[in-house]
Amino acid sequence: MNNIKIRNFCIIAHIDHGKSTLADRLLELTNTISMRDMKNQVLDKMDLEREKGITIKLAPVRMKYKDYEFNLIDTPGHVDFSYEVSRSLAACEGAILVVDATQGIQAQTLANVYLAIAAGLVIIPVINKIDLPAADVLKVSKEIINLLNCQEKDIIMISAKTGQGVDEILNRIVTEVPYPKKIDNQPLKALIFDSYYDEYRGVILYLRVFEGTLKLNDSITIMSSKSIGVTLEVGVLTPNMSALSQLETGEIGYVVTNFKSTKQAKVGDTVTLTTKPAQTPLSGYKEVKPFVFAGFFPSSNEQYQELKDAIEKLTLSDSALSFTLENSPVLGFGVRIGFLGLLHLEIIKERLIREYNLDLIVTNPSTDYRVKLTNGRIIEIRSASELPDISEVSEIYEPWILGEIVTPISYIGSIIQLIARSRGYQKSINYIEDQAVINFEAPLANMLTDFYDSLKSVTSGYGSFNYDLADYRIEDLVKLDFYIAGEKIDALSLIVHRSEAIKLGRFVVEKLKTIIPKQNFQVAIQAGIGGKYIAREDLSAYRKDVTVGLYGGDVSRKKKVLAKQKKGKERMKRFGKIDIPSEVFTVMLKRE
């Protein structure tokens, strides 16, 4: 294909602003998909994506418009997948920025715009859902003009649902998005912007070819991982796989390889030919590290091997997923899994339950900490149970985030209070029309529980939140342990700031008292730091009247029966086992 006739672009937006619906209309208008095969969210392959109305895995597709070749990438809109979005932007020359006419610019809109500007893309602003009664086109137009420094005539008004105005987007792509540059006689350089594992075919890479040509049966090298493989098939997605003999400079397509895991060919890496390799890789690659961790345990130990096998299968197609085996005295054998964020955690949990029919107990999510020992060595821990004895610990570093909240101006006071309650502090406030953009810093651990829900609550649903990992800072952190009937439950242990420990300890023991069912004996529920108890609640025993069957006789007979019951309860208190329900291990997800 003549590179002058190629247009590579993506769609970026906040969650639920209409990216996937717009992609559907573009596919219809270009006759890429027949009306008979058309369905909502056609590029969203997973059931979870359809149910939640969000894009989890990005999807490329090739379309023909007039005599032009359009390569579209429909990107995820959630903060957890911002690295995938950045690699998708790197594969394109243009971006369609979609903003909801009823909601205006939100946090992820800003984050994606900054990424697109940094990547040097031409941005085509689009206001979607103009047909809704609540649409405020004038207000949203002013927000976009202030953000992009464009003119009102540059903004396209559409309804992706009805198709109104969508044809203008196609014409603007032709006239405004530049074609990919071509440099002759250069060694192959292709960017991996997504990859997944197919159990029948191996690892399939989605590529943008920047230099050179990639052909069938070529020997390829992945430059950062040094993996060497073979191209078993090359082609494009229309949106189904369509095999070709080669992919040329400027084109976007797929490659079926003989790799056995996506860890051999990670997103952002560069593909080159083994026989004639490029000297330097494409810029922008980074190792994506998980920073949210949770323990996954089967409700029955019989399912442990099934859980382990299922996790291993998921890691084949998700290179961001990492896990280690874990053993808990209470929960038995399980795995501790690392995630990119809470949505990533929720998706993997849902997939394990649906696709592998597993009954799971998931512990409270935590982040990773860096611990400096008294001998000078620095170690990383992913749960409180891994923290060494406090006498060996010199300093504990916890991760902090740079956050950005977009909200109507009237909620600024409530949000600053929320940030302060989360041990964070506000850095700056900027304004876009009647919206405020609040930049702040806060510890990541305090964002993992119910910060997002609290934000939606104090802003009546209008606030949106985006964040990025900043650095690790020395804080006065302690290990908060919980004891049920004198037995320490490691799976409940937390690393918290000393100033929050007593309040949090009291909250958790009160919550546990409502969750743990009553026993035949009194149960003490306690919170402690370093063996010193700071909070306690007692779960009273069942009251059973053992004298109900006694009629008449001496009062000493009644006393004898009650004394026997008392002795039995004391023995049960020493030897009795408590059945702890799975809800106990998610007690920290909602603090309010």
Coordinates of C-alpha atoms in Angstrom, one line a residue:
M1 CA 0.0 0.0 0.0
N2 CA 1.2 3.5 -0.9
N3 CA 2.1 5.1 2.5
I4 CA 0.6 8.4 1.4
K5 CA -2.8 6.7 1.5
I6 CA -2.4 5.3 5.0
R7 CA -3.9 6.9 8.1
N8 CA -3.2 5.5 11.6
F9 CA -5.3 6.9 14.4
C10 CA -6.8 6.0 17.8
I11 CA -9.8 6.9 19.9
I12 CA -9.1 8.3 23.4
A13 CA -11.6 9.3 26.0
H14 CA -12.6 8.9 29.7
I15 CA -14.5 5.7 30.6
D16 CA -18.0 5.5 29.2
H17 CA -17.8 8.6 26.9
G18 CA -18.6 6.5 23.8
K19 CA -15.3 5.2 22.3
S20 CA -16.5 1.7 21.5
T21 CA -19.8 3.0 20.1
L22 CA -18.0 5.5 17.8
A23 CA -15.8 2.6 16.6
D24 CA -19.0 0.7 15.7
R25 CA -20.3 3.6 13.6
L26 CA -16.9 4.0 11.8
L27 CA -17.0 0.2 11.0
E28 CA -20.5 0.6 9.6
L29 CA -19.8 3.7 7.5
T30 CA -16.7 2.2 5.9
N31 CA -18.6 -1.1 5.2
T32 CA -15.9 -3.0 7.1
I33 CA -18.7 -5.0 8.8
S34 CA -22.0 -5.8 7.2
M35 CA -25.2 -4.8 9.0
R36 CA -26.0 -8.5 9.4
D37 CA -22.8 -9.1 11.5
M38 CA -23.1 -5.8 13.4
K39 CA -23.5 -5.7 17.2
N40 CA -22.8 -3.3 20.0
Q41 CA -19.2 -2.9 21.1
V42 CA -18.0 -5.1 18.2
L43 CA -14.3 -4.6 19.1
D44 CA -14.9 -5.6 22.7
K45 CA -14.4 -9.3 22.6
M46 CA -14.8 -10.2 26.3
D47 CA -18.2 -10.6 28.0
L48 CA -16.9 -8.5 30.9
E49 CA -16.3 -5.6 28.5
R50 CA -19.9 -5.7 27.3
E51 CA -21.4 -6.0 30.8
K52 CA -19.4 -3.2 32.3
G53 CA -19.5 -1.0 29.2
I54 CA -15.7 -0.4 29.2
T55 CA -12.8 -1.4 27.0
I56 CA -10.3 -3.6 28.8
K57 CA -8.2 -4.9 26.0
L58 CA -7.4 -2.5 23.1
A59 CA -8.3 -3.7 19.6
P60 CA -6.9 -2.6 16.2
V61 CA -8.9 -2.8 13.0
R62 CA -8.3 -1.9 9.3
M63 CA -10.9 0.0 7.3
K64 CA -11.2 1.1 3.7
Y65 CA -12.5 4.6 3.1
K66 CA -12.6 5.9 -0.5
D67 CA -9.1 4.9 -1.6
Y68 CA -7.5 5.3 1.8
E69 CA -6.4 2.7 4.3
F70 CA -7.5 3.6 7.9
N71 CA -5.9 1.8 10.8
L72 CA -7.9 2.4 14.0
I73 CA -7.0 1.4 17.6
D74 CA -9.8 1.5 20.2
T75 CA -7.9 2.1 23.5
P76 CA -8.9 1.3 27.1
G77 CA -10.1 4.3 29.0
H78 CA -9.2 3.3 32.6
V79 CA -6.2 4.6 34.6
D80 CA -5.0 1.0 35.2
F81 CA -4.2 0.6 31.5
S82 CA -2.5 4.0 30.8
Y83 CA 0.7 2.3 29.6
E84 CA -1.2 0.4 27.0
V85 CA -2.8 3.7 25.9
S86 CA 0.6 5.4 25.6
R87 CA 1.9 2.5 23.4
S88 CA -1.2 2.7 21.2
L89 CA -0.7 6.5 20.8
A90 CA 3.0 5.8 19.8
A91 CA 1.7 3.6 17.0
C92 CA -0.5 6.4 15.5
E93 CA -0.2 9.8 13.9
G94 CA -3.6 11.1 15.0
A95 CA -6.1 10.8 17.8
I96 CA -9.9 11.3 18.0
L97 CA -10.6 12.9 21.4
V98 CA -14.1 12.0 22.5
V99 CA -15.8 14.0 25.2
D100 CA -19.3 13.3 26.6
A101 CA -21.7 16.3 26.1
T102 CA -23.4 15.5 29.4
Q103 CA -20.2 15.1 31.5
G104 CA -17.5 17.3 29.9
I105 CA -13.8 16.9 30.4
Q106 CA -12.8 14.4 33.1
A107 CA -9.6 13.1 34.7
Q108 CA -8.8 10.4 32.2
T109 CA -9.6 12.8 29.3
L110 CA -6.8 15.1 30.6
A111 CA -4.4 12.2 31.1
N112 CA -4.9 10.9 27.6
V113 CA -4.7 14.4 26.0
Y114 CA -1.3 14.9 27.8
L115 CA -0.1 11.5 26.4
A116 CA -1.3 12.4 22.9
I117 CA 0.4 15.8 23.0
A118 CA 3.6 14.2 24.3
A119 CA 3.5 11.7 21.4
G120 CA 3.1 14.6 18.9
L121 CA -0.3 13.5 17.6
V122 CA -2.8 15.5 15.7
I123 CA -5.9 15.7 17.9
I124 CA -9.4 15.9 16.4
P125 CA -11.8 17.0 19.2
V126 CA -15.3 15.4 19.1
I127 CA -18.3 16.0 21.4
N128 CA -20.4 12.9 21.6
K129 CA -24.0 12.3 22.9
I130 CA -25.4 15.6 21.6
D131 CA -28.8 14.0 21.2
L132 CA -29.3 13.5 24.9
P133 CA -31.6 15.9 26.8
A134 CA -28.9 16.6 29.4
A135 CA -26.3 17.6 26.8
D136 CA -24.6 20.9 27.4
V137 CA -22.7 21.4 24.1
L138 CA -21.8 25.1 24.7
K139 CA -20.2 24.4 28.1
V140 CA -18.2 21.4 26.9
S141 CA -17.1 23.3 23.8
K142 CA -15.6 26.0 26.0
E143 CA -13.8 23.4 28.0
I144 CA -12.2 21.8 24.9
I145 CA -11.3 25.2 23.5
N146 CA -9.5 26.0 26.7
L147 CA -7.8 22.7 26.9
L148 CA -6.6 22.3 23.3
N149 CA -6.4 26.0 22.4
C150 CA -8.5 25.3 19.3
Q151 CA -11.5 27.1 17.7
E152 CA -15.1 26.2 17.9
K153 CA -15.2 25.2 14.2
D154 CA -12.5 22.6 14.9
I155 CA -14.9 20.6 17.2
I156 CA -17.1 17.9 15.6
M157 CA -20.6 17.4 17.1
I158 CA -21.8 13.8 16.9
S159 CA -24.1 11.2 18.3
A160 CA -22.2 7.9 18.0
K161 CA -25.4 6.1 18.9
T162 CA -27.4 7.4 15.9
G163 CA -24.5 8.1 13.6
Q164 CA -25.2 11.8 13.3
G165 CA -22.0 13.7 12.3
V166 CA -19.7 10.7 12.2
D167 CA -19.0 10.9 8.5
E168 CA -17.3 14.3 9.1
I169 CA -14.8 12.5 11.3
L170 CA -13.8 10.3 8.4
N171 CA -13.2 13.3 6.1
R172 CA -11.2 15.1 8.8
I173 CA -9.0 12.0 9.3
V174 CA -8.1 12.2 5.6
T175 CA -7.3 15.9 5.5
E176 CA -5.7 16.4 9.0
V177 CA -4.0 13.2 10.1
P178 CA -0.6 13.0 8.5
Y179 CA 0.5 9.8 6.6
P180 CA 3.3 7.7 8.1
K181 CA 6.8 8.7 6.9
K182 CA 8.8 6.1 4.9
I183 CA 12.5 5.7 5.0
D184 CA 13.9 3.2 2.3
N185 CA 16.4 0.5 2.9
Q186 CA 16.3 0.5 6.7
P187 CA 16.3 -2.6 8.9
L188 CA 13.0 -3.7 10.4
K189 CA 11.7 -1.8 13.5
A190 CA 8.1 -2.6 14.6
L191 CA 6.5 -1.5 17.8
I192 CA 4.5 -4.1 19.9
F193 CA 1.5 -2.2 21.2
D194 CA -0.4 -5.3 22.4
S195 CA 0.0 -9.1 22.7
Y196 CA -2.0 -12.0 23.8
Y197 CA -1.7 -15.8 24.0
D198 CA -3.8 -18.1 21.9
E199 CA -3.6 -21.7 23.2
Y200 CA -3.9 -23.1 19.7
R201 CA -1.5 -20.7 17.8
G202 CA 0.9 -19.3 20.5
V203 CA 1.6 -15.6 21.2
I204 CA 0.0 -13.1 18.7
L205 CA 1.5 -9.7 18.5
Y206 CA -0.2 -6.5 17.4
L207 CA 2.4 -4.4 15.6
R208 CA 3.0 -1.0 14.0
V209 CA 5.9 -1.2 11.4
F210 CA 8.0 2.0 11.5
E211 CA 10.8 0.9 9.3
G212 CA 11.5 -2.0 6.9
T213 CA 9.2 -4.9 5.9
L214 CA 8.0 -7.9 7.9
K215 CA 7.3 -11.1 5.9
L216 CA 6.0 -14.6 6.5
N217 CA 8.5 -17.0 8.0
D218 CA 11.0 -14.3 9.0
S219 CA 13.3 -14.9 12.0
I220 CA 12.6 -12.1 14.4
T221 CA 14.3 -10.8 17.6
I222 CA 12.5 -8.9 20.4
M223 CA 15.1 -6.3 21.3
S224 CA 14.7 -5.9 25.1
S225 CA 13.9 -9.5 26.0
K226 CA 16.4 -10.9 23.4
S227 CA 13.8 -13.5 22.5
I228 CA 14.1 -15.1 19.1
G229 CA 11.2 -16.4 17.2
V230 CA 9.6 -17.0 13.8
T231 CA 6.6 -15.3 12.1
L232 CA 4.2 -18.1 11.4
E233 CA 1.6 -15.7 9.9
V234 CA 1.3 -12.0 9.2
G235 CA -1.8 -10.1 8.4
V236 CA -4.3 -7.4 9.3
L237 CA -7.6 -7.3 11.4
T238 CA -10.7 -6.4 9.5
P239 CA -11.7 -7.0 12.4
N240 CA -11.3 -10.7 11.9
M241 CA -7.8 -12.0 11.0
S242 CA -6.9 -11.7 7.4
A243 CA -3.5 -13.1 6.4
L244 CA -1.1 -11.3 4.0
S245 CA 2.3 -12.0 2.7
Q246 CA 4.0 -9.1 4.4
L247 CA 3.5 -5.9 6.5
E248 CA 5.2 -2.7 5.1
T249 CA 6.4 0.5 6.7
G250 CA 3.5 2.5 8.2
E251 CA 1.1 -0.5 8.4
I252 CA -0.6 -1.9 11.5
G253 CA -1.3 -5.6 11.7
Y254 CA -0.8 -8.8 13.6
V255 CA 1.9 -11.5 13.7
V256 CA 1.5 -15.1 14.9
T257 CA 4.7 -16.2 16.5
N258 CA 6.1 -19.4 18.1
F259 CA 6.5 -17.8 21.5
K260 CA 5.0 -19.6 24.4
S261 CA 4.3 -16.6 26.7
T262 CA 3.7 -12.8 26.3
K263 CA 6.6 -12.3 28.7
Q264 CA 8.9 -13.0 25.7
A265 CA 7.4 -10.2 23.7
K266 CA 6.0 -7.4 26.0
V267 CA 4.0 -4.4 25.1
G268 CA 6.2 -1.5 24.1
D269 CA 9.1 -3.7 22.9
T270 CA 10.7 -3.5 19.4
V271 CA 10.7 -6.3 16.8
T272 CA 13.5 -6.5 14.4
L273 CA 14.9 -9.2 12.0
T274 CA 17.5 -11.6 13.4
T275 CA 19.4 -11.7 10.1
K276 CA 19.6 -7.9 9.7
P277 CA 18.9 -6.3 13.1
A278 CA 18.3 -2.7 13.9
Q279 CA 21.0 -1.0 16.0
T280 CA 18.7 0.8 18.5
P281 CA 15.1 0.0 19.6
L282 CA 12.2 2.4 19.4
S283 CA 11.9 4.7 22.4
G284 CA 9.3 4.6 25.2
Y285 CA 9.6 1.0 26.3
K286 CA 9.4 0.4 30.1
E287 CA 8.9 -2.6 32.3
V288 CA 5.4 -2.5 33.7
K289 CA 5.4 -3.3 37.3
P290 CA 2.3 -4.3 39.4
F291 CA 1.9 -2.3 42.5
V292 CA -1.4 -3.6 43.9
F293 CA -1.2 -7.1 45.5
A294 CA -3.9 -9.5 46.9
G295 CA -4.0 -13.1 48.1
F296 CA -6.2 -15.5 46.2
F297 CA -7.2 -18.7 48.0
P298 CA -9.7 -21.4 47.0
S299 CA -12.5 -21.9 49.4
S300 CA -11.6 -25.6 49.4
N301 CA -8.0 -26.8 49.2
E302 CA -9.1 -29.4 46.6
Q303 CA -9.3 -26.5 44.1
Y304 CA -5.7 -25.2 44.8
Q305 CA -4.2 -26.9 41.8
E306 CA -7.0 -25.7 39.5
L307 CA -6.4 -22.1 40.8
K308 CA -2.7 -22.4 40.2
D309 CA -3.2 -23.7 36.6
A310 CA -5.8 -21.0 35.9
I311 CA -3.4 -18.2 37.0
E312 CA -0.6 -19.7 34.9
K313 CA -2.8 -19.7 31.9
L314 CA -3.9 -16.0 32.5
T315 CA -0.2 -14.9 32.9
L316 CA 0.5 -16.4 29.4
S317 CA -1.7 -13.7 27.8
D318 CA -1.2 -10.9 30.4
S319 CA 2.5 -9.9 30.8
A320 CA 1.6 -7.4 33.5
L321 CA 0.3 -10.2 35.8
S322 CA 2.7 -11.7 38.3
F323 CA 2.2 -14.2 41.1
T324 CA 3.9 -16.0 43.9
L325 CA 2.7 -19.1 45.9
E326 CA 1.5 -18.3 49.4
N327 CA 0.6 -20.4 52.4
S328 CA -1.7 -19.1 55.2
P329 CA -2.3 -21.1 58.5
V330 CA -6.0 -20.1 58.3
L331 CA -6.7 -20.1 54.5
G332 CA -4.3 -22.8 53.4
F333 CA -2.5 -22.8 50.1
G334 CA -3.1 -19.9 47.6
V335 CA -1.3 -17.4 45.4
R336 CA -0.4 -13.7 45.9
I337 CA -1.1 -11.9 42.6
G338 CA 0.3 -8.5 41.5
F339 CA -2.0 -6.1 39.5
L340 CA -1.8 -2.7 37.7
G341 CA -4.7 -1.4 39.8
L342 CA -8.1 -2.3 41.4
L343 CA -9.9 -2.6 38.1
H344 CA -7.3 -5.0 36.9
L345 CA -7.8 -7.0 40.1
E346 CA -11.5 -7.1 39.7
I347 CA -11.2 -8.3 36.0
I348 CA -8.9 -11.1 36.9
K349 CA -11.1 -12.2 39.8
E350 CA -14.2 -12.2 37.6
R351 CA -12.4 -14.2 34.9
L352 CA -11.2 -16.8 37.4
I353 CA -14.7 -17.3 38.7
R354 CA -16.4 -17.3 35.3
E355 CA -14.0 -19.0 33.0
Y356 CA -12.5 -21.6 35.5
N357 CA -15.5 -22.0 37.9
L358 CA -13.4 -21.3 41.0
D359 CA -14.9 -20.4 44.4
L360 CA -12.4 -17.8 45.7
I361 CA -11.5 -16.0 48.9
V362 CA -9.7 -12.8 48.1
T363 CA -7.8 -10.9 50.8
N364 CA -7.7 -7.1 51.2
P365 CA -5.5 -5.5 48.5
S366 CA -2.2 -4.0 49.6
T367 CA 0.7 -2.3 47.9
D368 CA 4.4 -3.1 48.0
Y369 CA 6.8 -1.5 50.5
R370 CA 10.6 -1.1 50.5
V371 CA 12.2 -2.0 53.9
K372 CA 15.7 -1.0 54.9
L373 CA 17.1 -3.4 57.4
T374 CA 19.6 -2.5 60.1
N375 CA 22.4 -4.2 58.1
G376 CA 21.8 -1.7 55.3
R377 CA 20.1 -4.2 52.9
I378 CA 16.9 -3.1 51.2
I379 CA 14.1 -5.6 50.5
E380 CA 10.7 -5.4 48.9
I381 CA 7.6 -6.8 50.6
R382 CA 4.2 -7.3 49.2
S383 CA 2.1 -8.0 52.3
A384 CA 2.3 -7.2 56.0
S385 CA 3.1 -10.9 56.8
E386 CA 6.4 -10.6 55.0
L387 CA 7.6 -7.7 57.2
P388 CA 10.7 -8.9 59.2
D389 CA 10.9 -8.5 63.0
I390 CA 10.7 -4.8 63.9
S391 CA 14.2 -5.1 65.6
E392 CA 15.7 -5.8 62.2
V393 CA 13.9 -2.9 60.5
S394 CA 15.6 0.5 60.1
E395 CA 13.2 2.3 57.8
I396 CA 10.1 1.6 55.8
Y397 CA 9.4 3.3 52.5
E398 CA 5.8 3.5 51.1
P399 CA 4.7 4.4 47.5
W400 CA 3.1 7.8 46.9
I401 CA 1.1 8.8 43.9
L402 CA 0.6 12.0 41.9
G403 CA -3.2 12.4 41.6
E404 CA -5.5 14.6 39.5
I405 CA -9.1 15.1 40.3
V406 CA -11.5 17.0 37.9
T407 CA -14.6 18.3 39.6
P408 CA -17.2 21.1 39.5
I409 CA -15.9 24.1 41.4
S410 CA -18.6 23.8 44.1
Y411 CA -17.0 20.6 45.5
I412 CA -13.5 21.8 45.9
G413 CA -13.7 22.1 49.8
S414 CA -15.1 18.6 50.2
I415 CA -12.4 17.1 48.0
I416 CA -9.5 18.9 49.8
Q417 CA -10.9 17.5 53.1
L418 CA -11.1 14.0 51.5
I419 CA -7.4 14.3 50.4
A420 CA -6.4 15.4 53.9
R421 CA -8.3 12.4 55.5
S422 CA -6.3 10.2 53.2
R423 CA -3.0 11.6 54.5
G424 CA -2.4 13.5 51.3
Y425 CA -2.0 17.1 50.5
Q426 CA -3.2 19.4 47.7
K427 CA -0.5 20.9 45.5
S428 CA -2.4 23.1 43.0
I429 CA -5.8 24.0 41.6
N430 CA -6.4 25.0 38.0
Y431 CA -9.6 25.9 36.3
I432 CA -11.3 24.9 33.0
E433 CA -14.5 26.9 32.7
D434 CA -16.6 25.9 35.7
Q435 CA -14.4 22.7 36.3
A436 CA -11.5 22.6 38.8
V437 CA -8.4 20.4 38.2
I438 CA -6.9 19.5 41.7
N439 CA -3.4 18.1 41.7
F440 CA -2.4 16.3 44.9
E441 CA 0.0 13.8 46.4
A442 CA -1.1 10.9 48.7
P443 CA 0.1 7.5 49.9
L444 CA -1.0 4.8 47.5
A445 CA -2.2 2.5 50.3
N446 CA -4.9 5.0 51.3
M447 CA -6.2 5.1 47.7
L448 CA -6.8 1.3 47.6
T449 CA -9.8 1.1 49.8
D450 CA -12.7 3.3 49.2
F451 CA -11.1 6.6 48.0
Y452 CA -12.8 6.5 44.6
D453 CA -16.2 5.7 46.1
S454 CA -15.8 8.5 48.6
L455 CA -14.9 10.9 45.8
K456 CA -18.0 10.0 43.9
S457 CA -20.0 10.4 47.1
V458 CA -18.7 13.9 48.1
T459 CA -19.0 15.2 44.4
S460 CA -22.5 13.7 43.8
G461 CA -20.9 11.5 41.1
Y462 CA -19.4 14.4 39.1
G463 CA -15.7 14.0 40.3
S464 CA -13.2 11.9 38.3
F465 CA -9.8 10.7 39.3
N466 CA -6.5 9.8 37.6
Y467 CA -3.2 9.0 39.2
D468 CA 0.4 8.0 38.4
L469 CA 3.0 6.5 40.7
A470 CA 5.4 9.2 42.1
D471 CA 8.1 7.7 44.4
Y472 CA 8.8 5.9 47.6
R473 CA 9.0 7.9 50.9
I474 CA 10.1 7.1 54.4
E475 CA 7.1 7.1 56.7
D476 CA 6.4 6.1 60.4
L477 CA 4.7 2.8 59.5
V478 CA 3.7 0.0 61.9
K479 CA 2.4 -3.5 61.4
L480 CA -1.2 -3.8 62.7
D481 CA -2.1 -7.4 63.6
F482 CA -5.5 -8.9 64.3
Y483 CA -6.3 -11.7 66.7
I484 CA -9.4 -13.9 66.9
A485 CA -9.8 -16.0 70.0
G486 CA -6.1 -15.4 70.8
E487 CA -5.0 -16.6 67.3
K488 CA -3.2 -14.1 65.0
I489 CA -4.7 -14.1 61.5
D490 CA -1.8 -13.2 59.2
A491 CA -4.1 -12.7 56.2
L492 CA -5.7 -9.7 58.0
S493 CA -2.4 -8.0 59.0
L494 CA -1.9 -4.5 57.6
I495 CA 1.0 -2.0 57.3
V496 CA -0.4 1.4 58.4
H497 CA 0.8 4.8 59.5
R498 CA 1.2 5.1 63.3
S499 CA -1.2 8.0 63.4
E500 CA -4.0 5.9 61.8
A501 CA -3.4 2.6 63.6
I502 CA -5.6 3.0 66.7
K503 CA -8.6 4.4 64.8
L504 CA -8.2 1.7 62.1
G505 CA -7.7 -1.1 64.7
R506 CA -11.0 -0.1 66.4
F507 CA -12.9 0.1 63.1
V508 CA -11.8 -3.3 62.0
V509 CA -12.5 -5.1 65.3
E510 CA -16.0 -3.6 65.4
K511 CA -16.6 -4.6 61.8
L512 CA -15.3 -8.2 62.5
K513 CA -17.7 -8.5 65.4
T514 CA -20.6 -8.0 63.0
I515 CA -19.2 -10.5 60.4
I516 CA -18.0 -13.4 62.6
P517 CA -20.9 -15.7 63.6
K518 CA -21.6 -16.3 67.3
Q519 CA -20.0 -19.4 68.9
N520 CA -20.9 -21.5 71.9
F521 CA -18.3 -19.6 73.8
Q522 CA -17.2 -16.0 74.2
V523 CA -14.7 -14.9 71.5
A524 CA -12.2 -12.0 71.9
I525 CA -11.4 -10.0 68.7
Q526 CA -8.3 -7.8 69.2
A527 CA -6.0 -5.5 67.3
G528 CA -2.4 -5.1 68.3
I529 CA 0.9 -3.5 67.4
G530 CA 4.1 -5.5 68.3
G531 CA 2.2 -7.6 70.8
K532 CA 0.6 -4.7 72.5
Y533 CA -3.2 -4.6 72.2
I534 CA -4.8 -1.3 71.1
A535 CA -8.5 -2.4 70.5
R536 CA -10.8 -5.2 71.6
E537 CA -14.4 -6.4 71.1
D538 CA -15.9 -9.4 72.6
L539 CA -18.3 -11.6 70.7
S540 CA -20.8 -13.0 73.2
A541 CA -21.6 -16.7 73.3
Y542 CA -24.9 -18.2 72.4
R543 CA -27.3 -18.2 75.4
K544 CA -28.7 -21.6 75.9
D545 CA -31.0 -22.3 78.9
V546 CA -29.8 -25.8 80.1
T547 CA -32.3 -25.8 83.0
V548 CA -35.3 -25.7 80.7
G549 CA -36.0 -29.5 81.2
L550 CA -35.8 -29.4 85.0
Y551 CA -39.1 -29.5 86.9
G552 CA -39.2 -29.1 90.6
G553 CA -36.5 -30.5 92.9
D554 CA -33.8 -28.8 94.9
V555 CA -32.2 -25.5 93.7
S556 CA -28.8 -27.2 94.0
R557 CA -29.7 -29.4 91.1
K558 CA -30.1 -26.3 88.9
K559 CA -26.8 -24.9 90.1
K560 CA -25.0 -28.2 89.4
V561 CA -26.3 -28.2 85.7
L562 CA -25.2 -24.5 85.3
A563 CA -21.8 -25.2 86.8
K564 CA -21.3 -28.1 84.3
Q565 CA -22.3 -25.8 81.4
K566 CA -19.8 -23.1 82.6
K567 CA -17.0 -25.7 82.8
G568 CA -17.8 -26.9 79.3
K569 CA -17.7 -23.4 77.9
E570 CA -14.3 -22.7 79.5
R571 CA -13.0 -25.9 78.0
M572 CA -14.5 -25.0 74.6
K573 CA -12.8 -21.6 74.9
R574 CA -9.4 -23.3 75.2
F575 CA -9.9 -25.9 72.4
G576 CA -12.8 -24.7 70.3
K577 CA -12.2 -23.8 66.6
I578 CA -13.8 -20.8 65.0
D579 CA -15.1 -21.1 61.4
I580 CA -14.0 -17.7 59.9
P581 CA -16.3 -16.6 56.9
S582 CA -14.6 -15.3 53.7
E583 CA -16.2 -11.9 54.2
V584 CA -13.7 -11.3 57.0
F585 CA -10.8 -11.0 54.5
T586 CA -12.4 -8.2 52.6
V587 CA -13.3 -6.1 55.6
M588 CA -11.0 -3.3 54.6
L589 CA -12.5 -2.7 51.1
K590 CA -15.1 -0.4 52.5
R591 CA -14.2 1.7 55.5
E592 CA -17.1 4.0 55.6

